[in-house]
Amino acid sequence: MSGQEQNEAGSKAAVKQAGTEVATPKRTKEIIAKYGFSFKKSLGQNFLIDQNILNNIVAAAELDETKGALEIGPGIGALTQRLAQAAGKVTAVEIDNRLIPILKDVLAEEAHTTVIHGDVLKLDLKQLFAEQFADVSGVSVVANLPYYVTTPILMKLLEEKLPLEHIVVMIQKEVAERMAAKPGGKEYGSLSVAVQYYCVPKVVCTVPHTVFIPQPNVDSAVIKLSLREKPAVDVPDEDHFFRVVQASFAQRRKTLANNLTAFVGKERREALTEMLLSNDIDPIRRGETLSLVEFARISRSMLEAGWGTQSVSS
């Protein structure tokens, strides 16, 4: 696109936003009143009214007219509007059927935008991608995720190994910090390892609770997860690797040796200690100090010994 074309496109978007921009307190309240919409606390519904935050989210997704965006939980379409201006194809999945007519109204003039009523946790995402994004060069997930389903949705997106470039989501600030945490800090845990196994995380910005209608009780953050071409570490069995990680954080105040003994059995305590030492890992360390490489070494050694092949009991 030439510089002149970019300026013209930007001008058109600015004119459009001036009259129909959803992400303002006035417009959001008008839409709520027009449709008699009432918020469901059980769905974690909070509508963003800050245009600068929307700009940050869309910019982080690195979209252009050749790419597609999957939006989860579009609400009344504030973010969807911006995505439609940035991407060649936008598909929005909304669980609340009361919002579908609102979205179709708000997005009536947005070409290449599809609204689907459904629960993303129950959808066949590979089929959805095949149907919705066959003609784009890349796809990113962009969403304002309800706090109560953040981890299940993200892990589904990652574990299904979808052809994604980025996942840009607004989530609870503390959860974003855990995803991006490095070994040695109190925020570092099994979620950190799982996310960083698949992605390179970066916190884009923090979002105060005051820029939503209604206001949530906690602040949020926008985090960008850039999908790796291959996982951060090579492991022979991903399921076993993640069970080892889960076991290592089972009781954070306990040493690695104690947590993993509960995982492999007391009768293997001495052999476990020897195995850790042979991998240059002090048995008295805690799980929060281990890198992904060290977790991978432990998992590989356990598999070679035939340990921990059963699921961790909850």
Coordinates of C-alpha atoms in Angstrom, one line a residue:
M1 CA 0.0 0.0 0.0
S2 CA 1.4 3.4 -1.0
G3 CA 1.8 6.3 1.5
Q4 CA -1.1 8.1 -0.2
E5 CA -3.4 5.0 0.1
Q6 CA -2.4 4.6 3.8
N7 CA -3.3 8.2 4.5
E8 CA -6.6 7.9 2.7
A9 CA -7.4 4.6 4.6
G10 CA -6.5 6.3 7.9
S11 CA -8.7 9.3 7.1
K12 CA -11.7 7.1 6.3
A13 CA -11.2 5.1 9.5
A14 CA -11.0 8.4 11.5
V15 CA -14.2 9.7 10.0
K16 CA -15.9 6.4 10.6
Q17 CA -14.7 6.3 14.3
A18 CA -15.9 9.8 14.9
G19 CA -19.6 8.9 14.4
T20 CA -19.9 5.2 15.2
E21 CA -17.1 4.4 17.7
V22 CA -18.4 2.0 20.3
A23 CA -15.6 2.4 22.8
T24 CA -16.8 5.6 24.5
P25 CA -18.9 5.8 27.7
K26 CA -21.7 7.7 25.9
R27 CA -22.0 5.2 22.9
T28 CA -21.7 2.1 25.1
K29 CA -24.4 3.4 27.4
E30 CA -26.6 4.2 24.4
I31 CA -26.3 0.7 23.0
I32 CA -27.0 -0.9 26.5
A33 CA -30.1 1.3 26.8
K34 CA -31.3 0.7 23.2
Y35 CA -31.3 -3.1 23.6
G36 CA -32.2 -3.2 27.3
F37 CA -29.1 -5.2 27.9
S38 CA -28.3 -6.4 31.4
F39 CA -24.9 -7.7 32.4
K40 CA -24.4 -11.3 33.4
K41 CA -21.9 -11.5 36.2
S42 CA -21.5 -15.2 35.5
L43 CA -20.1 -14.4 32.1
G44 CA -17.6 -11.8 33.4
Q45 CA -19.0 -9.1 31.1
N46 CA -17.2 -5.8 31.2
F47 CA -17.2 -3.5 28.1
L48 CA -14.0 -1.5 27.4
I49 CA -14.4 2.2 26.8
D50 CA -10.8 3.3 26.2
Q51 CA -9.8 3.8 22.6
N52 CA -6.1 4.0 23.4
I53 CA -6.2 0.5 24.9
L54 CA -8.0 -0.7 21.8
N55 CA -5.2 0.8 19.6
N56 CA -2.6 -1.0 21.7
I57 CA -4.4 -4.3 21.3
V58 CA -4.8 -4.1 17.5
A59 CA -1.2 -2.8 17.0
A60 CA 0.2 -5.8 19.0
A61 CA -1.7 -8.2 16.8
E62 CA 0.3 -7.1 13.7
L63 CA -2.6 -7.4 11.3
D64 CA -3.0 -6.3 7.7
E65 CA -5.4 -6.8 4.9
T66 CA -3.9 -10.2 4.1
K67 CA -4.4 -11.6 7.6
G68 CA -7.3 -12.8 9.7
A69 CA -8.3 -12.3 13.3
L70 CA -10.4 -14.5 15.6
E71 CA -12.0 -12.6 18.4
I72 CA -13.3 -14.4 21.4
G73 CA -16.0 -12.6 23.4
P74 CA -16.6 -9.5 21.3
G75 CA -19.3 -8.1 23.6
I76 CA -20.9 -5.1 21.8
G77 CA -18.2 -4.9 19.1
A78 CA -15.8 -2.2 20.3
L79 CA -12.7 -4.2 19.5
T80 CA -14.4 -5.9 16.5
Q81 CA -14.7 -2.6 14.8
R82 CA -11.0 -1.9 15.1
L83 CA -10.1 -5.4 14.0
A84 CA -12.3 -5.0 10.9
Q85 CA -10.4 -1.9 9.9
A86 CA -7.0 -3.6 10.4
A87 CA -7.5 -7.2 9.1
G88 CA -8.8 -8.8 5.9
K89 CA -11.1 -11.2 7.7
V90 CA -12.5 -11.1 11.2
T91 CA -14.5 -13.9 12.9
A92 CA -16.0 -13.1 16.3
V93 CA -17.3 -15.9 18.6
E94 CA -19.8 -14.8 21.3
I95 CA -21.3 -17.1 23.9
D96 CA -24.2 -14.8 24.9
N97 CA -27.0 -15.0 22.4
R98 CA -28.4 -11.7 23.6
L99 CA -25.4 -9.9 22.1
I100 CA -25.7 -11.4 18.6
P101 CA -28.3 -8.9 17.3
I102 CA -26.4 -6.1 18.9
L103 CA -23.2 -7.2 17.1
K104 CA -24.9 -7.6 13.8
D105 CA -26.3 -4.1 14.1
V106 CA -23.0 -2.5 15.2
L107 CA -21.0 -4.4 12.5
A108 CA -23.6 -4.1 9.7
E109 CA -21.2 -2.0 7.6
E110 CA -18.1 -4.0 8.3
A111 CA -17.2 -6.2 5.3
H112 CA -15.4 -9.5 5.8
T113 CA -16.7 -9.8 9.4
T114 CA -18.6 -12.9 10.7
V115 CA -20.3 -13.3 14.1
I116 CA -20.7 -16.8 15.4
H117 CA -22.9 -17.7 18.5
G118 CA -21.0 -20.4 20.4
D119 CA -18.8 -21.4 23.3
V120 CA -15.2 -21.4 22.1
L121 CA -14.3 -24.2 24.6
K122 CA -16.8 -26.4 22.8
L123 CA -16.1 -25.5 19.2
D124 CA -14.0 -27.5 16.8
L125 CA -11.4 -24.8 16.3
K126 CA -9.5 -26.6 13.5
Q127 CA -12.7 -26.9 11.5
L128 CA -13.5 -23.2 12.3
F129 CA -10.1 -22.2 11.0
A130 CA -10.5 -24.2 7.9
E131 CA -13.9 -22.6 7.2
Q132 CA -13.1 -19.0 8.1
F133 CA -9.5 -18.4 7.4
A134 CA -8.6 -20.5 4.3
D135 CA -7.7 -17.5 2.3
V136 CA -5.6 -15.5 4.7
S137 CA -1.8 -15.5 5.1
G138 CA -1.9 -15.7 8.9
V139 CA -4.3 -15.6 11.9
S140 CA -4.1 -14.0 15.3
V141 CA -6.5 -14.4 18.2
V142 CA -7.5 -11.1 19.8
A143 CA -9.7 -11.0 22.8
N144 CA -10.8 -9.5 26.1
L145 CA -11.1 -12.7 28.0
P146 CA -13.4 -13.2 31.0
Y147 CA -11.2 -13.9 34.0
Y148 CA -12.9 -17.1 34.9
V149 CA -12.1 -18.8 31.6
T150 CA -8.7 -17.3 30.8
T151 CA -6.6 -20.4 31.4
P152 CA -8.9 -23.0 29.8
I153 CA -9.3 -20.9 26.6
L154 CA -5.6 -20.1 26.3
M155 CA -4.5 -23.7 26.9
K156 CA -7.1 -25.0 24.3
L157 CA -5.7 -22.5 21.7
L158 CA -2.1 -23.6 22.5
E159 CA -2.6 -27.4 22.9
E160 CA -4.6 -27.8 19.6
K161 CA -1.6 -26.4 17.7
L162 CA -3.6 -24.1 15.5
P163 CA -1.9 -22.1 12.8
L164 CA -1.6 -19.0 14.8
E165 CA 0.9 -16.1 14.7
H166 CA -0.1 -14.2 17.8
I167 CA -2.5 -14.3 20.7
V168 CA -3.2 -10.9 22.1
V169 CA -5.5 -10.9 25.1
M170 CA -6.6 -8.6 27.8
I171 CA -6.7 -10.6 31.1
Q172 CA -6.3 -10.1 34.8
K173 CA -3.1 -8.3 35.5
E174 CA -1.8 -10.9 38.0
V175 CA -2.4 -13.7 35.5
A176 CA -0.5 -11.8 32.7
E177 CA 2.4 -11.3 35.1
R178 CA 2.4 -15.1 35.9
M179 CA 2.5 -15.9 32.2
A180 CA 5.5 -13.7 31.6
A181 CA 7.3 -14.5 34.8
K182 CA 10.9 -15.8 34.8
P183 CA 12.3 -18.5 37.2
G184 CA 13.0 -17.4 40.7
G185 CA 10.1 -15.2 41.3
K186 CA 6.9 -15.8 43.2
E187 CA 4.8 -15.3 40.1
Y188 CA 6.6 -18.1 38.2
G189 CA 4.6 -21.4 38.2
S190 CA 3.2 -24.1 36.0
L191 CA 1.2 -21.6 33.9
S192 CA 4.4 -19.7 33.2
V193 CA 6.1 -22.9 32.0
A194 CA 3.1 -24.0 29.9
V195 CA 2.8 -20.6 28.1
Q196 CA 6.5 -20.2 27.6
Y197 CA 6.8 -23.7 26.2
Y198 CA 4.6 -22.7 23.3
C199 CA 5.1 -18.9 23.1
V200 CA 7.2 -15.8 23.7
P201 CA 5.1 -13.7 26.1
K202 CA 5.3 -9.9 26.4
V203 CA 3.1 -7.7 28.6
V204 CA 2.0 -4.8 26.2
C205 CA 0.3 -2.5 28.7
T206 CA -1.6 -2.4 32.0
V207 CA -5.3 -1.5 32.0
P208 CA -7.0 0.2 35.0
H209 CA -10.3 -1.1 36.1
T210 CA -11.8 2.3 35.6
V211 CA -12.0 2.0 31.8
F212 CA -14.8 -0.6 31.7
I213 CA -18.5 -0.5 32.0
P214 CA -19.3 -2.0 34.6
Q215 CA -16.0 -1.7 36.4
P216 CA -14.4 -5.0 37.5
N217 CA -12.8 -5.3 40.9
V218 CA -9.2 -5.7 39.6
D219 CA -6.9 -4.2 37.0
S220 CA -6.1 -5.9 33.7
A221 CA -3.2 -6.2 31.3
V222 CA -2.8 -6.8 27.6
I223 CA -0.4 -9.7 26.9
K224 CA 1.0 -10.7 23.6
L225 CA 1.9 -14.4 23.1
S226 CA 3.9 -14.9 19.9
L227 CA 3.7 -18.5 18.9
R228 CA 7.1 -20.3 18.5
E229 CA 7.8 -22.3 15.3
K230 CA 8.6 -25.2 17.6
P231 CA 8.4 -25.6 21.4
A232 CA 11.0 -23.9 23.6
V233 CA 12.4 -27.3 24.6
D234 CA 12.5 -30.7 23.0
V235 CA 10.7 -33.3 25.0
P236 CA 9.8 -36.9 24.0
D237 CA 6.3 -36.8 25.7
E238 CA 4.6 -33.4 26.2
D239 CA 1.9 -34.9 28.5
H240 CA 4.6 -36.3 30.8
F241 CA 6.6 -33.1 30.7
F242 CA 3.6 -31.1 31.9
R243 CA 2.8 -33.6 34.6
V244 CA 6.3 -33.3 35.9
V245 CA 5.9 -29.5 35.9
Q246 CA 2.5 -29.8 37.7
A247 CA 4.0 -32.1 40.3
S248 CA 7.0 -29.8 40.9
F249 CA 4.7 -27.0 41.9
A250 CA 2.2 -29.1 43.8
Q251 CA 3.2 -27.5 47.1
R252 CA 5.3 -24.5 46.5
R253 CA 7.0 -24.4 49.9
K254 CA 8.3 -28.0 49.5
T255 CA 11.6 -28.9 47.8
L256 CA 11.7 -30.4 44.4
A257 CA 12.7 -33.7 45.9
N258 CA 9.7 -33.8 48.2
N259 CA 7.2 -32.8 45.5
L260 CA 8.6 -35.3 43.0
T261 CA 8.8 -38.1 45.5
A262 CA 5.0 -37.7 45.9
F263 CA 4.9 -38.0 42.1
V264 CA 7.0 -41.1 41.6
G265 CA 6.6 -42.9 44.9
K266 CA 8.5 -43.0 48.3
E267 CA 10.3 -46.2 47.3
R268 CA 12.1 -44.2 44.6
R269 CA 13.2 -41.3 46.8
E270 CA 16.9 -42.3 46.8
A271 CA 17.0 -43.0 43.1
L272 CA 15.2 -39.7 42.4
T273 CA 17.8 -37.8 44.4
E274 CA 20.5 -39.4 42.3
M275 CA 18.7 -38.7 39.1
L276 CA 18.4 -35.0 40.0
L277 CA 22.0 -34.7 40.9
S278 CA 23.1 -36.4 37.7
N279 CA 21.2 -33.6 35.8
D280 CA 23.0 -30.9 37.9
I281 CA 19.9 -30.1 39.8
D282 CA 20.1 -29.7 43.6
P283 CA 17.2 -31.8 45.1
I284 CA 16.6 -29.1 47.8
R285 CA 15.7 -26.5 45.1
R286 CA 12.1 -25.5 44.6
G287 CA 10.1 -25.8 41.4
E288 CA 9.9 -22.0 41.0
T289 CA 13.7 -21.9 40.4
L290 CA 13.8 -24.3 37.5
S291 CA 14.0 -23.3 33.9
L292 CA 12.2 -25.0 31.0
V293 CA 15.4 -26.8 30.0
E294 CA 15.8 -28.2 33.5
F295 CA 12.2 -29.5 33.6
A296 CA 12.8 -31.1 30.2
R297 CA 15.9 -32.9 31.5
I298 CA 13.9 -34.2 34.5
S299 CA 11.1 -35.4 32.4
R300 CA 13.4 -37.1 29.9
S301 CA 15.3 -38.9 32.7
M302 CA 12.0 -40.0 34.4
L303 CA 10.7 -41.4 31.1
E304 CA 13.9 -43.4 30.6
A305 CA 13.5 -44.8 34.1
G306 CA 9.8 -45.5 33.5
W307 CA 8.7 -43.1 36.3
G308 CA 5.6 -40.9 36.5
T309 CA 3.7 -42.4 33.6
Q310 CA 0.4 -42.1 35.5
S311 CA -1.5 -38.8 35.8
V312 CA -0.9 -36.7 38.9
S313 CA -3.7 -37.2 41.4
S314 CA -5.6 -34.0 42.2

